[in-house]
Amino acid sequence: MTGFIAVLRGKRLAFVHGFALAVGLALALSATVPSSAQETVPSTGTITMDGRGTVTVAPDMAVITTNVATTGKTAADALSENSAAIAKVIDAIKGAGIEAKDIQTRGFGIYPRYERITDGSNRQPNITGYEVRNGVEVNIRDIAKLGDILSLVVDSGANSVDGIRFDVSDPAEKLDEARKKAVEAARHKAEIFASAAGVELGEIVSITETGTQVPRPQMMRASAMMAASPESVPIEAGEETIGANVTIMWALK
């Protein structure tokens, strides 16, 4: 009996010792877990604002497209006459100091001309002749020459000017300036809203460019060109607007 009691006491001591060891190990492991993993970090709010920046700049070059249209009984006749006429126009443009690299053919085509049917029949109309159109696009890098060249192309045989486009030869620098202004505008609005709400702007979460604005073509009617006097055509280039739009999201502190 005494031996049996001794065995039971031995098992109880072993159980107590094992339990204490397990509890101690669990406490040790819990002490090594970072406090950040045991706590829930509250999420921060965000604020998103759009901004637009613009820069005005005077164009320093112009692009015109001028054309010659001729007609003839045959396609060969119309083409021959047109080729001679457009060659005269190109020679005049080069004589004004425009380099060959700034002159490029545009809109060449040969088109049949049909009779007008007035008897009410359904027959196919006959070809009465041909029209040939040929034009050149001219880059004028000295904008002060634009008025003189417009008069010159008309005087040399061009019978239409499809349009004038004023350009900035190197708009990249101005566009970057507009982008900076767009970011400043977005931040300015965000700071106003944040101050009114009693919070502060934190780190930027995202920046997205949502659009840019570059100079657009300005068209001139051919009839206005044909009515021009032999003197230089008066031209006002005005100013062009280069712009950028941006959307920025901030975290709130």
Coordinates of C-alpha atoms in Angstrom, one line a residue:
M1 CA 0.0 0.0 0.0
T2 CA 2.8 2.4 0.9
G3 CA 4.5 1.7 -2.5
F4 CA 1.3 2.4 -4.4
I5 CA 0.9 5.8 -2.7
A6 CA 4.5 6.6 -3.6
V7 CA 3.8 5.8 -7.3
L8 CA 0.8 8.1 -7.3
R9 CA 2.7 10.9 -5.7
G10 CA 5.4 10.5 -8.4
K11 CA 2.8 10.8 -11.3
R12 CA 1.2 13.8 -9.7
L13 CA 4.6 15.6 -9.4
A14 CA 5.3 14.8 -13.0
F15 CA 2.0 16.2 -14.1
V16 CA 2.4 19.4 -12.1
H17 CA 5.9 19.8 -13.5
G18 CA 4.7 19.3 -17.1
F19 CA 1.8 21.7 -16.7
A20 CA 4.0 24.4 -15.3
L21 CA 6.5 23.9 -18.1
A22 CA 3.7 24.3 -20.7
V23 CA 2.3 27.5 -19.1
G24 CA 5.8 29.0 -18.9
L25 CA 6.4 28.2 -22.6
A26 CA 3.1 29.9 -23.6
L27 CA 3.9 33.0 -21.7
A28 CA 7.4 33.2 -23.2
L29 CA 5.9 32.9 -26.8
S30 CA 3.3 35.6 -26.1
A31 CA 6.0 37.9 -24.9
T32 CA 7.8 37.6 -28.3
V33 CA 4.7 38.6 -30.4
P34 CA 5.0 42.3 -31.5
S35 CA 2.4 44.6 -30.0
S36 CA 1.5 45.8 -33.5
A37 CA 0.2 42.4 -34.4
Q38 CA -2.0 42.3 -31.3
E39 CA -3.6 45.7 -32.0
T40 CA -5.8 46.9 -34.9
V41 CA -4.3 50.0 -36.6
P42 CA -7.1 52.4 -37.4
S43 CA -7.4 53.3 -41.1
T44 CA -6.7 56.9 -42.1
G45 CA -9.0 58.9 -44.3
T46 CA -8.1 60.3 -47.7
I47 CA -8.8 63.5 -49.7
T48 CA -8.8 63.7 -53.5
M49 CA -8.5 67.0 -55.5
D50 CA -8.2 68.0 -59.1
G51 CA -5.9 70.7 -60.3
R52 CA -5.5 72.6 -63.6
G53 CA -2.5 74.7 -64.6
T54 CA -2.2 76.8 -67.8
V55 CA 0.6 78.8 -69.5
T56 CA 0.0 81.3 -72.3
V57 CA 2.7 81.6 -74.9
A58 CA 3.0 83.5 -78.2
P59 CA 3.4 81.1 -81.2
D60 CA 6.8 81.2 -82.8
M61 CA 5.9 79.3 -86.0
A62 CA 3.0 78.7 -88.4
V63 CA 2.0 75.9 -90.7
I64 CA -0.1 76.5 -93.8
T65 CA -1.6 74.2 -96.5
T66 CA -2.0 75.7 -99.9
N67 CA -3.4 74.0 -103.0
V68 CA -3.7 74.3 -106.7
A69 CA -6.8 72.9 -108.5
T70 CA -6.9 72.6 -112.3
T71 CA -9.3 71.1 -114.9
G72 CA -8.8 69.6 -118.3
K73 CA -10.6 67.5 -120.9
T74 CA -8.3 64.6 -120.2
A75 CA -6.5 63.6 -117.0
A76 CA -3.2 64.1 -118.7
D77 CA -4.0 67.7 -119.6
A78 CA -5.3 68.5 -116.1
L79 CA -2.2 66.9 -114.6
S80 CA 0.2 68.7 -116.8
E81 CA -1.3 72.1 -116.1
N82 CA -1.5 71.4 -112.4
S83 CA 2.1 70.2 -112.2
A84 CA 3.4 73.4 -113.8
A85 CA 1.2 75.5 -111.5
I86 CA 2.2 73.8 -108.2
A87 CA 5.9 73.9 -109.3
K88 CA 5.6 77.7 -109.7
V89 CA 4.1 77.9 -106.2
I90 CA 6.9 75.8 -104.6
D91 CA 9.6 77.9 -106.4
A92 CA 8.0 81.0 -105.0
I93 CA 7.9 79.6 -101.5
K94 CA 11.6 78.5 -101.7
G95 CA 12.4 82.0 -103.0
A96 CA 11.0 83.4 -99.8
G97 CA 13.6 81.6 -97.8
I98 CA 11.7 78.5 -96.8
E99 CA 13.9 75.4 -96.9
A100 CA 12.9 72.3 -98.8
K101 CA 12.6 70.2 -95.6
D102 CA 9.8 72.5 -94.5
I103 CA 7.7 71.9 -97.7
Q104 CA 5.7 68.7 -98.1
T105 CA 3.2 67.5 -100.6
R106 CA -0.4 67.2 -99.3
G107 CA -3.7 66.1 -100.8
F108 CA -2.8 65.1 -104.3
G109 CA -5.7 63.6 -106.3
I110 CA -7.2 63.2 -109.8
Y111 CA -11.0 63.3 -110.0
P112 CA -13.3 62.8 -113.0
R113 CA -16.0 65.4 -113.6
Y114 CA -19.4 64.3 -114.8
E115 CA -22.1 65.9 -116.9
R116 CA -25.2 67.1 -115.2
I117 CA -28.3 65.0 -116.2
T118 CA -31.3 67.2 -116.7
D119 CA -33.6 65.0 -118.8
G120 CA -34.7 62.8 -115.8
S121 CA -33.3 59.6 -117.2
N122 CA -31.5 57.0 -115.1
R123 CA -28.5 56.6 -117.4
Q124 CA -25.0 56.9 -116.1
P125 CA -23.5 60.4 -116.6
N126 CA -20.7 60.8 -119.0
I127 CA -17.3 62.1 -117.9
T128 CA -16.8 65.6 -119.2
G129 CA -13.3 66.2 -117.9
Y130 CA -10.9 65.8 -115.0
E131 CA -9.8 67.8 -112.0
V132 CA -6.4 67.6 -110.4
R133 CA -5.6 68.9 -107.0
N134 CA -2.2 69.1 -105.5
G135 CA -1.0 71.0 -102.4
V136 CA 1.9 71.6 -100.1
E137 CA 2.1 72.0 -96.4
V138 CA 4.6 74.7 -95.4
N139 CA 6.3 75.2 -92.1
I140 CA 7.1 78.8 -91.5
R141 CA 9.6 79.0 -88.7
D142 CA 9.9 82.8 -88.9
I143 CA 6.3 83.9 -88.1
A144 CA 7.0 87.4 -89.2
K145 CA 7.1 86.1 -92.8
L146 CA 3.6 84.5 -92.7
G147 CA 1.7 87.4 -94.2
D148 CA 4.1 87.9 -97.1
I149 CA 4.1 84.1 -97.9
L150 CA 0.3 84.0 -97.8
S151 CA 0.1 86.7 -100.4
L152 CA 3.0 85.1 -102.3
V153 CA 1.3 81.7 -102.8
V154 CA -1.9 83.3 -104.1
D155 CA 0.1 85.5 -106.5
S156 CA 2.1 82.5 -107.8
G157 CA -1.0 80.5 -108.7
A158 CA -2.5 78.8 -105.6
N159 CA -6.2 79.0 -105.6
S160 CA -7.0 77.8 -102.0
V161 CA -5.5 77.9 -98.6
D162 CA -7.0 75.2 -96.4
G163 CA -5.9 76.5 -93.1
I164 CA -3.3 78.1 -90.8
R165 CA -2.0 76.5 -87.7
F166 CA 0.0 78.4 -85.2
D167 CA 2.4 76.3 -83.2
V168 CA 5.0 76.5 -80.5
S169 CA 8.2 75.0 -81.7
D170 CA 9.2 73.5 -78.4
P171 CA 6.1 73.2 -76.1
A172 CA 7.6 70.6 -73.8
E173 CA 9.1 73.1 -71.4
K174 CA 5.8 75.1 -71.2
L175 CA 3.8 71.9 -70.7
D176 CA 6.0 71.0 -67.7
E177 CA 5.4 74.5 -66.3
A178 CA 1.6 73.9 -66.6
R179 CA 1.9 70.6 -64.9
K180 CA 3.7 72.2 -61.9
K181 CA 0.9 74.7 -61.7
A182 CA -1.7 72.0 -61.8
V183 CA -0.1 70.2 -58.8
E184 CA 0.1 73.5 -56.9
A185 CA -3.6 74.2 -57.6
A186 CA -4.7 70.7 -56.4
R187 CA -2.6 71.0 -53.2
H188 CA -4.0 74.5 -52.5
K189 CA -7.6 73.2 -52.7
A190 CA -6.8 70.2 -50.6
E191 CA -5.2 72.3 -47.9
I192 CA -8.3 74.5 -47.7
F193 CA -10.6 71.6 -47.4
A194 CA -8.4 69.8 -44.8
S195 CA -8.1 73.0 -42.7
A196 CA -11.8 73.5 -42.8
A197 CA -12.3 69.9 -41.6
G198 CA -9.7 70.2 -38.9
V199 CA -7.3 67.7 -40.3
E200 CA -3.9 67.8 -41.9
L201 CA -2.6 66.4 -45.2
G202 CA -0.4 63.4 -45.0
E203 CA 1.6 61.6 -47.7
I204 CA 0.5 61.6 -51.3
V205 CA -1.2 58.3 -52.2
S206 CA -1.4 58.8 -56.0
I207 CA -1.0 61.3 -58.7
T208 CA -2.7 61.0 -62.1
E209 CA -2.4 63.3 -65.1
T210 CA -6.0 63.4 -66.5
G211 CA -5.3 65.5 -69.7
T212 CA -3.3 68.1 -71.5
Q213 CA -4.1 71.0 -73.8
V214 CA -2.0 72.0 -76.7
P215 CA -2.5 74.6 -79.4
R216 CA -5.3 73.8 -81.9
P217 CA -5.4 74.6 -85.6
Q218 CA -7.0 77.9 -86.6
M219 CA -8.6 77.8 -90.1
M220 CA -8.8 80.6 -92.7
R221 CA -11.3 80.5 -95.5
A222 CA -9.9 80.2 -99.0
S223 CA -12.3 83.0 -100.2
A224 CA -10.7 85.4 -97.7
M225 CA -7.3 84.5 -99.2
M226 CA -8.4 85.1 -102.8
A227 CA -9.8 88.5 -101.9
A228 CA -6.5 89.6 -100.4
S229 CA -4.6 92.5 -101.9
P230 CA -1.1 92.0 -103.4
E231 CA 0.2 93.5 -100.2
S232 CA 1.1 91.4 -97.2
V233 CA -1.9 89.7 -95.6
P234 CA -2.4 91.0 -92.1
I235 CA -2.1 88.2 -89.6
E236 CA -2.3 88.3 -85.8
A237 CA -0.9 85.1 -84.1
G238 CA -2.3 86.1 -80.7
E239 CA -1.4 83.7 -77.8
E240 CA -1.9 80.0 -77.4
T241 CA -2.8 78.2 -74.1
I242 CA -0.9 75.1 -73.0
G243 CA -2.6 73.3 -70.0
A244 CA -2.4 70.2 -67.9
N245 CA -4.9 68.6 -65.5
V246 CA -4.0 66.4 -62.6
T247 CA -5.8 64.4 -59.9
I248 CA -4.0 63.9 -56.5
M249 CA -5.0 61.8 -53.5
W250 CA -3.6 62.5 -50.0
A251 CA -3.8 60.4 -46.9
L252 CA -5.0 62.4 -43.9
K253 CA -3.0 62.5 -40.7

